[in-house]
CSV table of C-alpha atoms in Angstrom, one decimal:
chain,number,residue,atom,x,y,z
R,1082,MET,CA,153.4,132.1,38.0
R,1083,GLY,CA,157.8,133.9,37.5
R,1084,HIS,CA,157.2,133.9,34.5
R,1085,ASP,CA,155.6,136.7,33.5
R,1086,ALA,CA,157.1,138.0,30.5
R,1087,ALA,CA,156.3,142.5,32.5
R,1088,VAL,CA,158.2,141.3,34.9
R,1089,GLY,CA,160.3,138.7,34.0
R,1090,ARG,CA,162.8,136.9,36.5
R,1091,ARG,CA,162.5,139.3,39.0
R,1092,HIS,CA,159.1,138.1,40.4
R,1093,PRO,CA,159.1,137.3,43.7
R,1094,SER,CA,158.1,133.1,43.2
R,1095,ALA,CA,160.9,132.6,40.7
R,1096,GLY,CA,164.1,131.2,41.2
R,1097,ARG,CA,164.9,128.7,43.8
R,1098,ARG,CA,161.8,127.5,46.5
R,1099,ARG,CA,162.1,127.4,49.7
R,1100,PRO,CA,161.0,123.2,51.0
R,1101,ALA,CA,158.7,123.0,53.4
R,1102,ALA,CA,158.3,123.4,57.6
R,1103,GLY,CA,158.8,120.1,58.5
R,1104,ARG,CA,160.4,117.1,57.4
R,1105,GLY,CA,162.4,116.9,53.7
R,1106,ARG,CA,161.3,115.3,50.7
R,1107,ARG,CA,161.0,111.4,50.2
R,1108,ARG,CA,164.2,110.4,48.0
R,1109,ASP,CA,162.4,107.6,46.3
R,1110,PRO,CA,159.7,108.8,43.7
R,1111,GLY,CA,156.1,108.9,43.8
R,1112,GLN,CA,156.4,108.8,47.7
R,1113,ARG,CA,155.5,111.3,50.3
R,1114,GLN,CA,155.5,112.1,54.0
R,1115,ARG,CA,152.4,112.3,55.8
R,1116,ARG,CA,151.3,114.7,57.8
R,1117,GLY,CA,150.1,114.7,61.2
R,1118,THR,CA,150.8,110.7,61.6
R,1119,ARG,CA,149.7,109.5,64.8
R,1120,PRO,CA,148.9,105.8,65.6
R,1121,PRO,CA,145.3,103.8,65.2
R,1122,CYS,CA,142.9,104.2,68.1
R,1123,ASP,CA,143.3,100.1,68.6
R,1124,ALA,CA,146.4,98.7,70.3
R,1125,ASP,CA,146.1,96.0,67.5
R,1126,PRO,CA,143.5,96.1,65.1
R,1127,ARG,CA,143.5,92.9,63.5
R,1128,PRO,CA,140.8,90.8,64.2
R,1129,ALA,CA,141.9,87.9,67.3
R,1130,SER,CA,142.5,84.8,65.4
R,1131,PRO,CA,141.7,81.6,67.8
R,1132,PRO,CA,143.9,80.3,70.2
R,1133,LEU,CA,147.1,77.5,68.8
R,1134,ILE,CA,146.4,74.8,70.9
R,1135,ILE,CA,148.9,72.0,70.9
R,1136,CYS,CA,147.2,68.9,72.1
R,1137,GLU,CA,150.1,66.7,73.6
R,1138,GLU,CA,148.1,63.2,73.3
R,1139,SER,CA,147.5,63.4,69.3
R,1140,GLY,CA,151.2,65.9,68.9
R,1141,ARG,CA,148.5,67.9,66.4
R,1142,THR,CA,149.3,71.8,66.5
R,1143,GLY,CA,146.7,74.4,65.7
R,1144,PRO,CA,142.8,74.6,66.9
R,1145,VAL,CA,141.3,72.2,68.0
R,1146,SER,CA,138.1,71.5,70.2
R,1147,VAL,CA,139.1,72.5,73.9
R,1148,SER,CA,136.4,70.2,75.4
R,1149,PRO,CA,133.4,67.3,74.2
R,1150,LEU,CA,130.0,68.8,73.4
R,1151,THR,CA,127.7,69.3,75.7
R,1152,ARG,CA,124.0,69.7,75.8
R,1153,ASP,CA,121.5,71.9,77.0
R,1154,GLU,CA,118.1,72.5,77.2
R,1155,HIS,CA,118.2,74.2,73.8
R,1156,SER,CA,119.9,70.6,72.1
R,1157,ALA,CA,118.6,67.7,74.0
R,1158,GLU,CA,116.6,66.5,71.4
R,1159,PHE,CA,119.0,67.0,69.1
R,1160,PHE,CA,122.0,65.1,70.5
R,1161,ASP,CA,118.6,62.4,72.2
R,1162,ALA,CA,118.1,62.1,68.1
R,1163,ALA,CA,122.1,62.0,67.8
R,1164,ALA,CA,122.4,58.9,69.7
R,1165,ARG,CA,119.6,56.9,67.9
R,1166,GLY,CA,121.2,58.4,64.0
R,1167,VAL,CA,118.5,61.1,62.9
R,1168,LEU,CA,119.1,63.8,62.0
R,1169,LEU,CA,117.2,66.8,63.5
R,1170,LEU,CA,117.1,70.1,62.2
R,1171,ARG,CA,114.9,73.3,62.9
R,1172,TRP,CA,111.9,74.3,62.3
R,1173,SER,CA,110.1,78.1,62.0
R,1174,THR,CA,106.2,77.4,62.3
R,1175,GLU,CA,105.0,80.7,61.3
R,1176,CYS,CA,107.3,81.4,57.8
R,1177,GLY,CA,107.3,77.2,57.4
R,1178,GLY,CA,111.2,77.2,56.8
R,1179,TYR,CA,114.1,74.7,58.0
R,1180,LEU,CA,116.9,76.6,60.2
R,1181,PRO,CA,120.1,74.8,61.5
R,1182,PRO,CA,120.5,72.4,64.6
R,1183,ALA,CA,122.3,76.0,66.3
R,1184,ALA,CA,118.9,78.3,66.0
R,1185,VAL,CA,117.1,79.1,69.1
R,1186,ILE,CA,115.1,81.6,67.5
R,1187,CYS,CA,113.5,82.1,63.9
R,1188,PRO,CA,115.2,85.7,62.0
R,1189,CYS,CA,111.8,85.9,59.9
R,1190,ALA,CA,110.1,85.5,62.7
R,1191,PRO,CA,111.7,85.9,66.5
R,1192,LEU,CA,108.7,85.2,68.6
R,1193,ALA,CA,107.6,82.4,66.5
R,1194,PRO,CA,108.3,78.8,68.6
R,1195,LEU,CA,110.5,76.1,66.7
R,1196,GLU,CA,110.0,72.1,66.2
R,1197,TRP,CA,112.2,69.8,66.7
R,1198,ARG,CA,111.8,68.2,62.5
R,1199,GLU,CA,113.5,64.6,61.3
R,1200,ALA,CA,115.4,65.6,58.5
R,1201,SER,CA,116.7,63.3,55.2
R,1202,GLY,CA,120.4,63.2,56.1
R,1203,LEU,CA,121.1,64.1,52.3
R,1204,GLY,CA,123.6,66.6,51.4
R,1205,GLU,CA,126.5,68.2,49.3
R,1206,VAL,CA,129.4,70.1,50.3
R,1207,VAL,CA,130.0,73.4,50.2
R,1208,THR,CA,133.4,74.5,51.0
R,1209,TRP,CA,136.0,72.5,52.9
R,1210,THR,CA,139.5,72.4,54.5
R,1211,VAL,CA,141.8,69.9,55.3
R,1212,ILE,CA,144.1,69.9,58.2
R,1213,PRO,CA,147.3,67.7,58.0
R,1214,VAL,CA,149.3,66.5,61.3
R,1215,ARG,CA,152.3,67.6,61.3
R,1216,GLY,CA,155.5,65.5,61.4
R,1217,THR,CA,153.5,62.4,60.4
R,1218,ASP,CA,151.9,60.5,57.2
R,1219,ALA,CA,150.3,57.7,59.1
R,1220,VAL,CA,147.7,59.7,60.3
R,1221,PRO,CA,144.8,60.6,57.9
R,1222,PRO,CA,144.6,64.7,57.4
R,1223,THR,CA,141.1,65.6,59.8
R,1224,VAL,CA,138.1,67.0,56.9
R,1225,VAL,CA,135.4,69.5,58.2
R,1226,ALA,CA,133.3,70.6,55.6
R,1227,TYR,CA,129.9,73.4,55.8
R,1228,VAL,CA,127.3,70.7,53.9
R,1229,GLU,CA,124.5,72.3,52.3
R,1230,LEU,CA,121.3,70.1,53.5
R,1231,ALA,CA,118.7,68.9,50.4
R,1232,GLU,CA,116.2,70.8,53.6
R,1233,GLY,CA,118.6,74.1,53.3
R,1234,PRO,CA,121.0,74.5,55.8
R,1235,TRP,CA,124.0,74.6,56.0
R,1236,ILE,CA,125.8,73.0,58.5
R,1237,THR,CA,129.6,72.2,59.8
R,1238,VAL,CA,130.8,68.8,60.4
R,1239,ARG,CA,134.3,66.2,59.6
R,1240,VAL,CA,133.9,64.7,56.0
R,1241,ARG,CA,134.5,60.7,56.7
R,1242,GLY,CA,135.3,58.0,54.5
R,1243,ILE,CA,135.6,60.4,51.4
R,1244,ASP,CA,139.1,60.8,50.2
R,1245,PRO,CA,139.7,64.6,49.8
R,1246,ALA,CA,142.1,65.1,46.8
R,1247,LYS,CA,138.7,63.9,45.1
R,1248,LEU,CA,136.4,66.3,47.4
R,1249,ARG,CA,134.9,69.0,45.1
R,1250,ALA,CA,131.8,71.3,46.3
R,1251,GLY,CA,128.8,70.2,45.3
R,1252,HIS,CA,129.6,66.7,45.7
R,1253,PRO,CA,127.4,64.4,47.1
R,1254,VAL,CA,127.1,63.4,50.5
R,1255,ARG,CA,125.2,61.8,53.6
R,1256,ILE,CA,124.8,62.2,57.4
R,1257,GLY,CA,126.2,59.2,60.0
R,1258,PHE,CA,126.8,59.8,63.6
R,1259,GLU,CA,130.0,58.9,65.8
R,1260,THR,CA,130.8,59.8,69.3
R,1261,PRO,CA,134.2,61.3,69.5
R,1262,GLU,CA,136.6,58.7,71.0
R,1263,GLY,CA,137.5,61.2,74.6
R,1264,GLY,CA,133.7,60.9,75.2
R,1265,GLY,CA,130.9,62.9,75.0
R,1266,GLU,CA,127.8,63.4,72.4
R,1267,THR,CA,127.1,61.6,69.4
R,1268,ILE,CA,128.4,63.9,66.3
R,1269,PRO,CA,126.9,64.6,63.3
R,1270,ILE,CA,129.5,63.5,60.2
R,1271,ALA,CA,129.4,63.5,56.0
R,1272,LEU,CA,129.8,59.9,54.3
R,1273,PRO,CA,129.5,58.9,51.0
R,1274,PRO,CA,126.9,59.2,50.0
R,1275,HIS,CA,126.7,55.4,49.3
R,1276,PRO,CA,127.7,52.7,51.5
R,1277,GLY,CA,129.8,50.5,52.0
């Protein structure tokens, strides 16, 4: 446009152009002004993060358990076995597979009854995180891991007796049990594969 030999520079679009209506162009290359911008529908589109709790007793900062685990009708048998040092998993009578202890229905057969079955207590670390204690090196950091049990389900446990620097994916562990200092139910923990 504007360079047609027949009309030359007399073409209406030849010469200086008017700027577009609205705000002017941005000065930096690659930037553009979006039209019709509006705030997002959600006041805060980021997912909610867990609350930051400061534990006054230990001086620890970060997400911590507010209360000890408590039993209900679905978990009573699990906690009774844990107090005896036995790990129980859920077993689907319909599909014949193991499920995590917290499962209340089988994903492939929701109407199938679930039974408790004793697990070997052996597994491998899938992933882990090290939570340091702020302000002191005297207290060892807390290590929490996902452990894939030999039967298949994954459970989340604290790791005890294993140097966090030596942990790796596939690290063998055995499941032990401990009762929290503040009381509550006996819970599974990950220990080195061989006692001692």
